[in-house]
PDB file of C-alpha atoms in Angstrom:
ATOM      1  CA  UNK A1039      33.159  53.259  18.823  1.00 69.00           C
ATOM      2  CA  UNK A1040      36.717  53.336  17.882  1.00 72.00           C
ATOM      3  CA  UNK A1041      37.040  49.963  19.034  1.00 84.00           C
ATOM      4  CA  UNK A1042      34.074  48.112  17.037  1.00 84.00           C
ATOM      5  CA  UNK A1043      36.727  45.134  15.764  1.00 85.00           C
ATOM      6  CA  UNK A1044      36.835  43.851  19.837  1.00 80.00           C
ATOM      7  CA  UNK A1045      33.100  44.471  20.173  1.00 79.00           C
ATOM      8  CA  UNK A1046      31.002  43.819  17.173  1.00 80.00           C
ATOM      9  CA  UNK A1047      29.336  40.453  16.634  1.00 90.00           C
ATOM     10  CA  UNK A1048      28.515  40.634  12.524  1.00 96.00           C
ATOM     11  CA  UNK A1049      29.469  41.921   9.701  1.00 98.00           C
ATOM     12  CA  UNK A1050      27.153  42.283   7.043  1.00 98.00           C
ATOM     13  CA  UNK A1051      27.965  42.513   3.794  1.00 97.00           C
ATOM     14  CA  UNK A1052      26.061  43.931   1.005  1.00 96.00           C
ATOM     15  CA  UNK A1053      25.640  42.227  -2.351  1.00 90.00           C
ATOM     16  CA  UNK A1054      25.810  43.753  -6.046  1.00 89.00           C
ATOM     17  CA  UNK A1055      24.981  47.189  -4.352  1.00 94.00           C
ATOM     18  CA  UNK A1056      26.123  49.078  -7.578  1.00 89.00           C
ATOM     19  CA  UNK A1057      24.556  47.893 -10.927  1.00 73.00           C
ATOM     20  CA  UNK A1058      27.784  48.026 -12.980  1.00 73.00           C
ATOM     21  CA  UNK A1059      29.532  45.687 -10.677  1.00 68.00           C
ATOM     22  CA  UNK A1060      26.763  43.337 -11.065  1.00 63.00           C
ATOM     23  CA  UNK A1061      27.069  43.400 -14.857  1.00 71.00           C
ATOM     24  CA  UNK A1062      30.913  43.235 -14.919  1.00 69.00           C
ATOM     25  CA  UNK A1063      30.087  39.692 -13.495  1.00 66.00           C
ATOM     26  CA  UNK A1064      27.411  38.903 -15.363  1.00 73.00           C
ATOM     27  CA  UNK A1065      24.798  38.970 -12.718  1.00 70.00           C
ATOM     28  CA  UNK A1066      21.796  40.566 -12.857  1.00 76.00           C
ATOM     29  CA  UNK A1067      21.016  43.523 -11.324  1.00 73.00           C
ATOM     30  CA  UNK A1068      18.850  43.112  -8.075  1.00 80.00           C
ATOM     31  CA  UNK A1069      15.655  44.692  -7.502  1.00 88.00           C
ATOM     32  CA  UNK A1070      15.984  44.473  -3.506  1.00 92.00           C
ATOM     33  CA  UNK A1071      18.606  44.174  -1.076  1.00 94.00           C
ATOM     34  CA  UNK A1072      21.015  41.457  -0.662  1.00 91.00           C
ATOM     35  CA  UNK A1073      23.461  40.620   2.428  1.00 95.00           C
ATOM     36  CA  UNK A1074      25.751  37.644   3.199  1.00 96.00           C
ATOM     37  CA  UNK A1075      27.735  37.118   6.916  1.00 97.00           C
ATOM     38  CA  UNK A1076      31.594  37.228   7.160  1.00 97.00           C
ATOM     39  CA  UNK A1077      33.120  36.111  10.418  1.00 96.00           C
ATOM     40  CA  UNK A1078      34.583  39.062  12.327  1.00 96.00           C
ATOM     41  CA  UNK A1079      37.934  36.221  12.962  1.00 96.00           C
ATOM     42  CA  UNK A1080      38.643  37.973   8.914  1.00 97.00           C
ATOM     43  CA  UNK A1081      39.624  41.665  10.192  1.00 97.00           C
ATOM     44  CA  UNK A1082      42.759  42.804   9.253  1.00 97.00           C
ATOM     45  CA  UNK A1083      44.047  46.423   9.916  1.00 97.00           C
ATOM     46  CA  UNK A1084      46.278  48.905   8.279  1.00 98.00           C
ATOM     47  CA  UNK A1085      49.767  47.330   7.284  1.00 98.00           C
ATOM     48  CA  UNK A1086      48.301  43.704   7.889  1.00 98.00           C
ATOM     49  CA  UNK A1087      49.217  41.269   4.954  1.00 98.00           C
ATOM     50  CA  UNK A1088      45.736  39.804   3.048  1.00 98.00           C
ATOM     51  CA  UNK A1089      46.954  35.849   2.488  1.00 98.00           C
ATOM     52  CA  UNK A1090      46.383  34.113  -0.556  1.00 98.00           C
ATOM     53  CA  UNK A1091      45.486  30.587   0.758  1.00 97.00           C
ATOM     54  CA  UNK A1092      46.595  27.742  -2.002  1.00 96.00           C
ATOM     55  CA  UNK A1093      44.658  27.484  -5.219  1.00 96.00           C
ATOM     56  CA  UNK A1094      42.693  30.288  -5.029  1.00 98.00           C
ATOM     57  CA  UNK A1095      42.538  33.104  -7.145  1.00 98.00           C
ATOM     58  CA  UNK A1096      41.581  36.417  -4.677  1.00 98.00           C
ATOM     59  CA  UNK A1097      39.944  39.152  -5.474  1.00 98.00           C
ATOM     60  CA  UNK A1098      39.780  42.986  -4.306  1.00 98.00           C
ATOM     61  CA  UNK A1099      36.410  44.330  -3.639  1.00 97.00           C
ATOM     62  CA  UNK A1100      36.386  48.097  -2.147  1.00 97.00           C
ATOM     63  CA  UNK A1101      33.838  49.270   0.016  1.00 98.00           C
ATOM     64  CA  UNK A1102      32.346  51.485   2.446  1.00 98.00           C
ATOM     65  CA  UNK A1103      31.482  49.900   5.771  1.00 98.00           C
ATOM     66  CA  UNK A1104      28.844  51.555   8.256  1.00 98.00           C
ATOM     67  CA  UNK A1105      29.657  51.159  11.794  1.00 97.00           C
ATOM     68  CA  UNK A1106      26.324  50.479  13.853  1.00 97.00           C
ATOM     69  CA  UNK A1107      26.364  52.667  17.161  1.00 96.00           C
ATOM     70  CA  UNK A1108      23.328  51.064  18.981  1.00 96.00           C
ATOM     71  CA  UNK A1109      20.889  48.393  19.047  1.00 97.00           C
ATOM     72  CA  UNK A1110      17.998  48.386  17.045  1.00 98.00           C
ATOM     73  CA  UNK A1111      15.408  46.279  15.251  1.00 98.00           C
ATOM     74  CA  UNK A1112      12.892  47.324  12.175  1.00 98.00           C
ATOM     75  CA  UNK A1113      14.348  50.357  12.136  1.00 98.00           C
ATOM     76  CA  UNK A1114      12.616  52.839   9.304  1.00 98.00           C
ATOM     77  CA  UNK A1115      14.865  54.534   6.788  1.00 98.00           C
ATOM     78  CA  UNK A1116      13.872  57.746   7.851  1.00 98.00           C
ATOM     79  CA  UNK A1117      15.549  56.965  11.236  1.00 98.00           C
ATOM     80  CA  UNK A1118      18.597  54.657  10.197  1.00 98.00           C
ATOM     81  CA  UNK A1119      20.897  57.440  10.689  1.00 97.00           C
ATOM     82  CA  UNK A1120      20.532  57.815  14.388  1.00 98.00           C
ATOM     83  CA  UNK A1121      21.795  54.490  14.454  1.00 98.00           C
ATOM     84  CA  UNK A1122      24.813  55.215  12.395  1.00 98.00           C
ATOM     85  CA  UNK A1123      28.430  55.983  14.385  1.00 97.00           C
ATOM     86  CA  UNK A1124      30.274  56.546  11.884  1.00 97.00           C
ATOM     87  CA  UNK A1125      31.943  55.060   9.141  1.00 98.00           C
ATOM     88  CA  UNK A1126      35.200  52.840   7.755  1.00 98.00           C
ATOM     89  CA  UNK A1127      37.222  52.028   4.468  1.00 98.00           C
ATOM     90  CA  UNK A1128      36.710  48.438   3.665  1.00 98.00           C
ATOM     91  CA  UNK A1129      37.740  45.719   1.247  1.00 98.00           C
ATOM     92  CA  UNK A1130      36.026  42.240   0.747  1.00 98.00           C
ATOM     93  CA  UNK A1131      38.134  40.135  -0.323  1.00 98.00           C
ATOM     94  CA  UNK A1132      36.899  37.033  -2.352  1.00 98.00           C
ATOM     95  CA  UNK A1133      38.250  34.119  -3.671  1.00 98.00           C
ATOM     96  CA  UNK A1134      36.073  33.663  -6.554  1.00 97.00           C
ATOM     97  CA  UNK A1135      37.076  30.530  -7.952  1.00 97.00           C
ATOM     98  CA  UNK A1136      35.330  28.906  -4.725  1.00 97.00           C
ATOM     99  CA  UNK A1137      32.577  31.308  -5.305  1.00 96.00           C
ATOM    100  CA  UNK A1138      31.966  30.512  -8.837  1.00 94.00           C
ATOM    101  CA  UNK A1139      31.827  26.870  -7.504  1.00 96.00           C
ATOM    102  CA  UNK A1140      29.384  27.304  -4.740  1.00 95.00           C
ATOM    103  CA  UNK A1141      27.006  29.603  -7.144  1.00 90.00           C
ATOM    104  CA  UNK A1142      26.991  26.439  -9.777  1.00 93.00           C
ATOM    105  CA  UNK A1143      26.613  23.990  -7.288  1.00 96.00           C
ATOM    106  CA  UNK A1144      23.516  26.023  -5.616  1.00 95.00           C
ATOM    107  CA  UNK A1145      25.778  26.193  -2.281  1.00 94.00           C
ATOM    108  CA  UNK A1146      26.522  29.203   0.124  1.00 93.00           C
ATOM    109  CA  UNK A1147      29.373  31.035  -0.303  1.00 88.00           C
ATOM    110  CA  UNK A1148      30.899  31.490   2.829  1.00 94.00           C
ATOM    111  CA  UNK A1149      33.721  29.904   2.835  1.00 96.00           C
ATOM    112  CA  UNK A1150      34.742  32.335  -0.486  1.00 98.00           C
ATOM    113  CA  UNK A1151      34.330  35.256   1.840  1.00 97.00           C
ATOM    114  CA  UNK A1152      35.367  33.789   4.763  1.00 98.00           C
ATOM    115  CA  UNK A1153      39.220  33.249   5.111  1.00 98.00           C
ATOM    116  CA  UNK A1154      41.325  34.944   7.350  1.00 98.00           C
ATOM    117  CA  UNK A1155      42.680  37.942   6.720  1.00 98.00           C
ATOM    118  CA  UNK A1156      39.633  38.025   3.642  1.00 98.00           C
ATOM    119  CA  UNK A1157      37.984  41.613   5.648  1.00 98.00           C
ATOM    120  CA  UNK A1158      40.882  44.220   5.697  1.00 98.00           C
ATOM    121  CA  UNK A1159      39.426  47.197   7.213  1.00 98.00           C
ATOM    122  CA  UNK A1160      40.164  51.030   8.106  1.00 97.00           C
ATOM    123  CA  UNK A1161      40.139  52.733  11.628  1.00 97.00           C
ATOM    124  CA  UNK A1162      36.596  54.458  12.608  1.00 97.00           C
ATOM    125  CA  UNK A1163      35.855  57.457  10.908  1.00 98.00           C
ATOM    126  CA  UNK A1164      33.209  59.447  13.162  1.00 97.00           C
ATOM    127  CA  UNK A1165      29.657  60.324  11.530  1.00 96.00           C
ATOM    128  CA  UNK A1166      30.256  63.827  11.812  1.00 97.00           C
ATOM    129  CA  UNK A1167      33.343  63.801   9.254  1.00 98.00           C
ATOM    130  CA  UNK A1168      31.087  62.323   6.509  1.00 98.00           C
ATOM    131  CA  UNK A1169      28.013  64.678   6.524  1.00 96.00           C
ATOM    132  CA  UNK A1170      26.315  62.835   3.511  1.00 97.00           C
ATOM    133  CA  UNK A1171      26.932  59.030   3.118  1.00 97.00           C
ATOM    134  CA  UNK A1172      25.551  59.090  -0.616  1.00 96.00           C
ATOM    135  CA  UNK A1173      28.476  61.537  -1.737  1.00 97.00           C
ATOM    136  CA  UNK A1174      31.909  59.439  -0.647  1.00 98.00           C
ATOM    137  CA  UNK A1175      34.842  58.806  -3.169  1.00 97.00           C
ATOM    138  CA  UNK A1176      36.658  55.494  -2.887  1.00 98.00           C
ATOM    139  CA  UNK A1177      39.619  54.296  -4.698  1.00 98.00           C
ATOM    140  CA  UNK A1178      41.743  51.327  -4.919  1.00 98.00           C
ATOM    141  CA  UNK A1179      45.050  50.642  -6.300  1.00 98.00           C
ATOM    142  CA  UNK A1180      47.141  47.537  -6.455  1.00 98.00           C
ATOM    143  CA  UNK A1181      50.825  48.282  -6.993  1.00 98.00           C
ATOM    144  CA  UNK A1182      50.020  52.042  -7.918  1.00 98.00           C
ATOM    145  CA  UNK A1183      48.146  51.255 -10.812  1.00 98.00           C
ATOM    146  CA  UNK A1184      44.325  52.350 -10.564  1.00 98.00           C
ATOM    147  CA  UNK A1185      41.333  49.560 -10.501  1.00 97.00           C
ATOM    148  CA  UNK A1186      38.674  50.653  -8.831  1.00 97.00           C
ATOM    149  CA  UNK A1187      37.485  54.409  -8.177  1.00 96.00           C
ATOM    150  CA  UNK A1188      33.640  55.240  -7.724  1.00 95.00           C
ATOM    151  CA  UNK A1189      31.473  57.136  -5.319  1.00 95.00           C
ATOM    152  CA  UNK A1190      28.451  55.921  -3.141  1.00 96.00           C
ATOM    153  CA  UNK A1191      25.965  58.115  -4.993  1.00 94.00           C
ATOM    154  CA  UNK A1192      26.313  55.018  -7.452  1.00 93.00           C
ATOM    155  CA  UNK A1193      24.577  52.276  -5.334  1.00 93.00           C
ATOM    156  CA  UNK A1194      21.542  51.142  -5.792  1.00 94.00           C
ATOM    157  CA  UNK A1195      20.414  50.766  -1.997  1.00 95.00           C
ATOM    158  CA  UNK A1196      20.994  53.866  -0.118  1.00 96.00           C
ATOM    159  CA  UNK A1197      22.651  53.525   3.563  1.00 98.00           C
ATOM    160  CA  UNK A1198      19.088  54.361   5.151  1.00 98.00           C
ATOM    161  CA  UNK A1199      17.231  51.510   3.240  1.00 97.00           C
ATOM    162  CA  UNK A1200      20.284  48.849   3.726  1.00 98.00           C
ATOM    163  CA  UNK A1201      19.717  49.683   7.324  1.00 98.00           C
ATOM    164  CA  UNK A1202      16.035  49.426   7.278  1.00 98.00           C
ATOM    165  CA  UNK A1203      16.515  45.840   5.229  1.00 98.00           C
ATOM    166  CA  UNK A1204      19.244  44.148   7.527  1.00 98.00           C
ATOM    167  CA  UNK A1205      17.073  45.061  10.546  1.00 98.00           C
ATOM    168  CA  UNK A1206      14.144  43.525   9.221  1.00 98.00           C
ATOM    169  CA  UNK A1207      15.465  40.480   9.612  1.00 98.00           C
ATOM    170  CA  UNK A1208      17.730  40.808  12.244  1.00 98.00           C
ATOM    171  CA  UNK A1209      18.788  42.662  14.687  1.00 98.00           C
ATOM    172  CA  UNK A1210      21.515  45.207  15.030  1.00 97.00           C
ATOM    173  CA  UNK A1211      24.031  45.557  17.615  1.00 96.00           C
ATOM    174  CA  UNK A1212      26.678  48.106  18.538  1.00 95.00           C
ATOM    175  CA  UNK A1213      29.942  47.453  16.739  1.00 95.00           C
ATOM    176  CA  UNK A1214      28.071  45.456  13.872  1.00 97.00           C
ATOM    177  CA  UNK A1215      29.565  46.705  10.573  1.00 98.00           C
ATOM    178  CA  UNK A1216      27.548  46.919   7.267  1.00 98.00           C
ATOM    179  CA  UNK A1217      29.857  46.935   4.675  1.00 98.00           C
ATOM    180  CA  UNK A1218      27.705  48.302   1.307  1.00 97.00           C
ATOM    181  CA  UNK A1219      28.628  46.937  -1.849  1.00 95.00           C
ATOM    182  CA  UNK A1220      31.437  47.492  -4.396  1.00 94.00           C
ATOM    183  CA  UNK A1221      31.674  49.654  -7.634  1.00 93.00           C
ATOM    184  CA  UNK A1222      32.790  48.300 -10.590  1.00 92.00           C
ATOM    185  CA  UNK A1223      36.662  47.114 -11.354  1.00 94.00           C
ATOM    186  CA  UNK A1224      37.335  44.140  -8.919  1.00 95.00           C
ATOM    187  CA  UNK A1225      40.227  42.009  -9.962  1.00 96.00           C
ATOM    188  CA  UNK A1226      42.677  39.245  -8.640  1.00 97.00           C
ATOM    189  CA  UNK A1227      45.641  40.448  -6.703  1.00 98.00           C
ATOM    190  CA  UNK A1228      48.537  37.920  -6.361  1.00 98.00           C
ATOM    191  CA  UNK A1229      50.973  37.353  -3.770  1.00 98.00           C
ATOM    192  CA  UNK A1230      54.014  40.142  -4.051  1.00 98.00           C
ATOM    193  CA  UNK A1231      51.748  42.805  -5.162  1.00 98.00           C
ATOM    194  CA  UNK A1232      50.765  45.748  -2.503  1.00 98.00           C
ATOM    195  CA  UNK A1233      46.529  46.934  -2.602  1.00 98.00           C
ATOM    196  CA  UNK A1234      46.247  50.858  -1.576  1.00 98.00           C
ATOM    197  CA  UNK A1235      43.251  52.215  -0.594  1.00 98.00           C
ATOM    198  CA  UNK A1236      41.501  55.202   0.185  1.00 98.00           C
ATOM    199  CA  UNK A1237      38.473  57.204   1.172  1.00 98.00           C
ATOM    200  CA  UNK A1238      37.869  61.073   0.381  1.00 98.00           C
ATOM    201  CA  UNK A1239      34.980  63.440   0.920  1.00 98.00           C
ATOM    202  CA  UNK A1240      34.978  66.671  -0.967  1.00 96.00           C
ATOM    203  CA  UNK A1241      38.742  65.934  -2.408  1.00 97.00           C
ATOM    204  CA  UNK A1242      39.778  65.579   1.630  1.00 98.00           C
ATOM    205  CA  UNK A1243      40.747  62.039   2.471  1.00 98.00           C
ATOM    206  CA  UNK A1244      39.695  60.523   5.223  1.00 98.00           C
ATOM    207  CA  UNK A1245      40.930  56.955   5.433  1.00 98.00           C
ATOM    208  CA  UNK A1246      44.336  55.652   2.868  1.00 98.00           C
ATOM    209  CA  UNK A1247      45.318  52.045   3.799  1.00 98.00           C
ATOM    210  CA  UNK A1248      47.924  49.811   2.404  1.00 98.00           C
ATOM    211  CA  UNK A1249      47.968  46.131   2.773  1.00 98.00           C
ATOM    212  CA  UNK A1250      50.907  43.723   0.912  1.00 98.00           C
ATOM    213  CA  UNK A1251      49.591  40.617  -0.445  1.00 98.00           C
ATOM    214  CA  UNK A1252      51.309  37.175   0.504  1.00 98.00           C
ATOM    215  CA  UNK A1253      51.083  33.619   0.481  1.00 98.00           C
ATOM    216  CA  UNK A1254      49.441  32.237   3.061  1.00 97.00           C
ATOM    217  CA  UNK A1255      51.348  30.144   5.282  1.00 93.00           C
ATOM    218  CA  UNK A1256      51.127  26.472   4.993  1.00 85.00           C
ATOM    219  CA  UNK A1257      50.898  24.901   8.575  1.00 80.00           C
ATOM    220  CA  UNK A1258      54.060  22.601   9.430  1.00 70.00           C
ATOM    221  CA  UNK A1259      52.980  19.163   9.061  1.00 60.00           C
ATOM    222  CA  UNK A1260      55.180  16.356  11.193  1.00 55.00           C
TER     223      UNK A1260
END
């Protein structure tokens, strides 16, 4: 499965997953699960630059992303983690002024999720290195300075009842990634600034990314 980025068809990402992330911006707190699509054309790996495309102000969003190992449909929570391959460092990037537009204007916010370069993600981390899903550390800085840091005992969902959710309505395919919310502290990152990331279990880490931020490219016009 270490090469889920060439074969998985979706990623799935989790909404407002951890309750003080939803109050830091000022949504409520959701009683059930969540999910929106990102296009799989947003990967990025380790050392890749996230773009800042013009007038919008981008934001970090850290997360733990679930690599699916096999197909399945209405799958129970009690059996989601035979499903599981393993496991990946994440970040969501958003450009929230476009999604604070779409939310007033009642419209989907895909195109806020959906930029290139807007899903910068870690290499595969197998299942057996992260024993229990519900006990990970992540942490984010941009330019050494600490914004987010939080652990996935904090979500509201658990892993086996995201799964169980997502594959209720649709199905899931080997290479799929569910990526499963954010804690609290997202912020904008600007162009010349450098986002560190990294994933620990039991103070051993697993996963530490680093991605510069730039301006994304304007296209040469005749």
């Amino acid at each position: 499965m270490a090469d889920f980025l060439k074969t998985g068809r979706k990623i799935i990402a989790i909404g407002r997953n951890y309750s003080e992330h939803a109050k830091e911006l000022g949504n409520a707190v959701p009683t059930e699960p969540f999910f929106f699509l990102k296009p799989t054309s947003s990967y990025i790996t380790d050392g890749q630059s996230i773009e800042i495309p013009a007038g919008c102000e981008v934001h970090h969003e850290l997360e733990l992303s679930v690599i699916i190992g096999k197909e399945g449909r209405d799958i129970l929570a009690e059996d989601a983690d035979n499903y599981i391959a393993g496991y990946a460092l994440s970040l969501d990037m958003t450009a929230r002024n476009v999604q604070d537009k779409a939310k007033k204007e009642g419209r989907p916010w895909s195109a806020s999720k959906g930029y290139d370069t807007f899903t910068p993600i870690g290499a595969f981390i197998p299942k057996d290195q992260i024993p229990d899903h519900g006990n990970v550390d992540l942490s984010l800085q941009v330019n050494g300075v600490t914004k987010q840091k939080g652990n996935t005992r904090d979500m509201i969902f658990s892993v086996p009842a995201l799964i169980e959710n997502v594959s209720s309505i649709m199905k899931l395919e080997e290479g799929d990634v569910i990526m499963t919310g954010t804690p609290k502290g997202v912020g904008r990152v600007l162009s010349g600034e450098t986002v560190t990331c990294d994933l620990a279990v039991d103070g051993k880490v697993l996963s530490k990314l680093t991605f510069p931020v730039i301006d994304r490219p304007n296209p040469k016009r005749p």
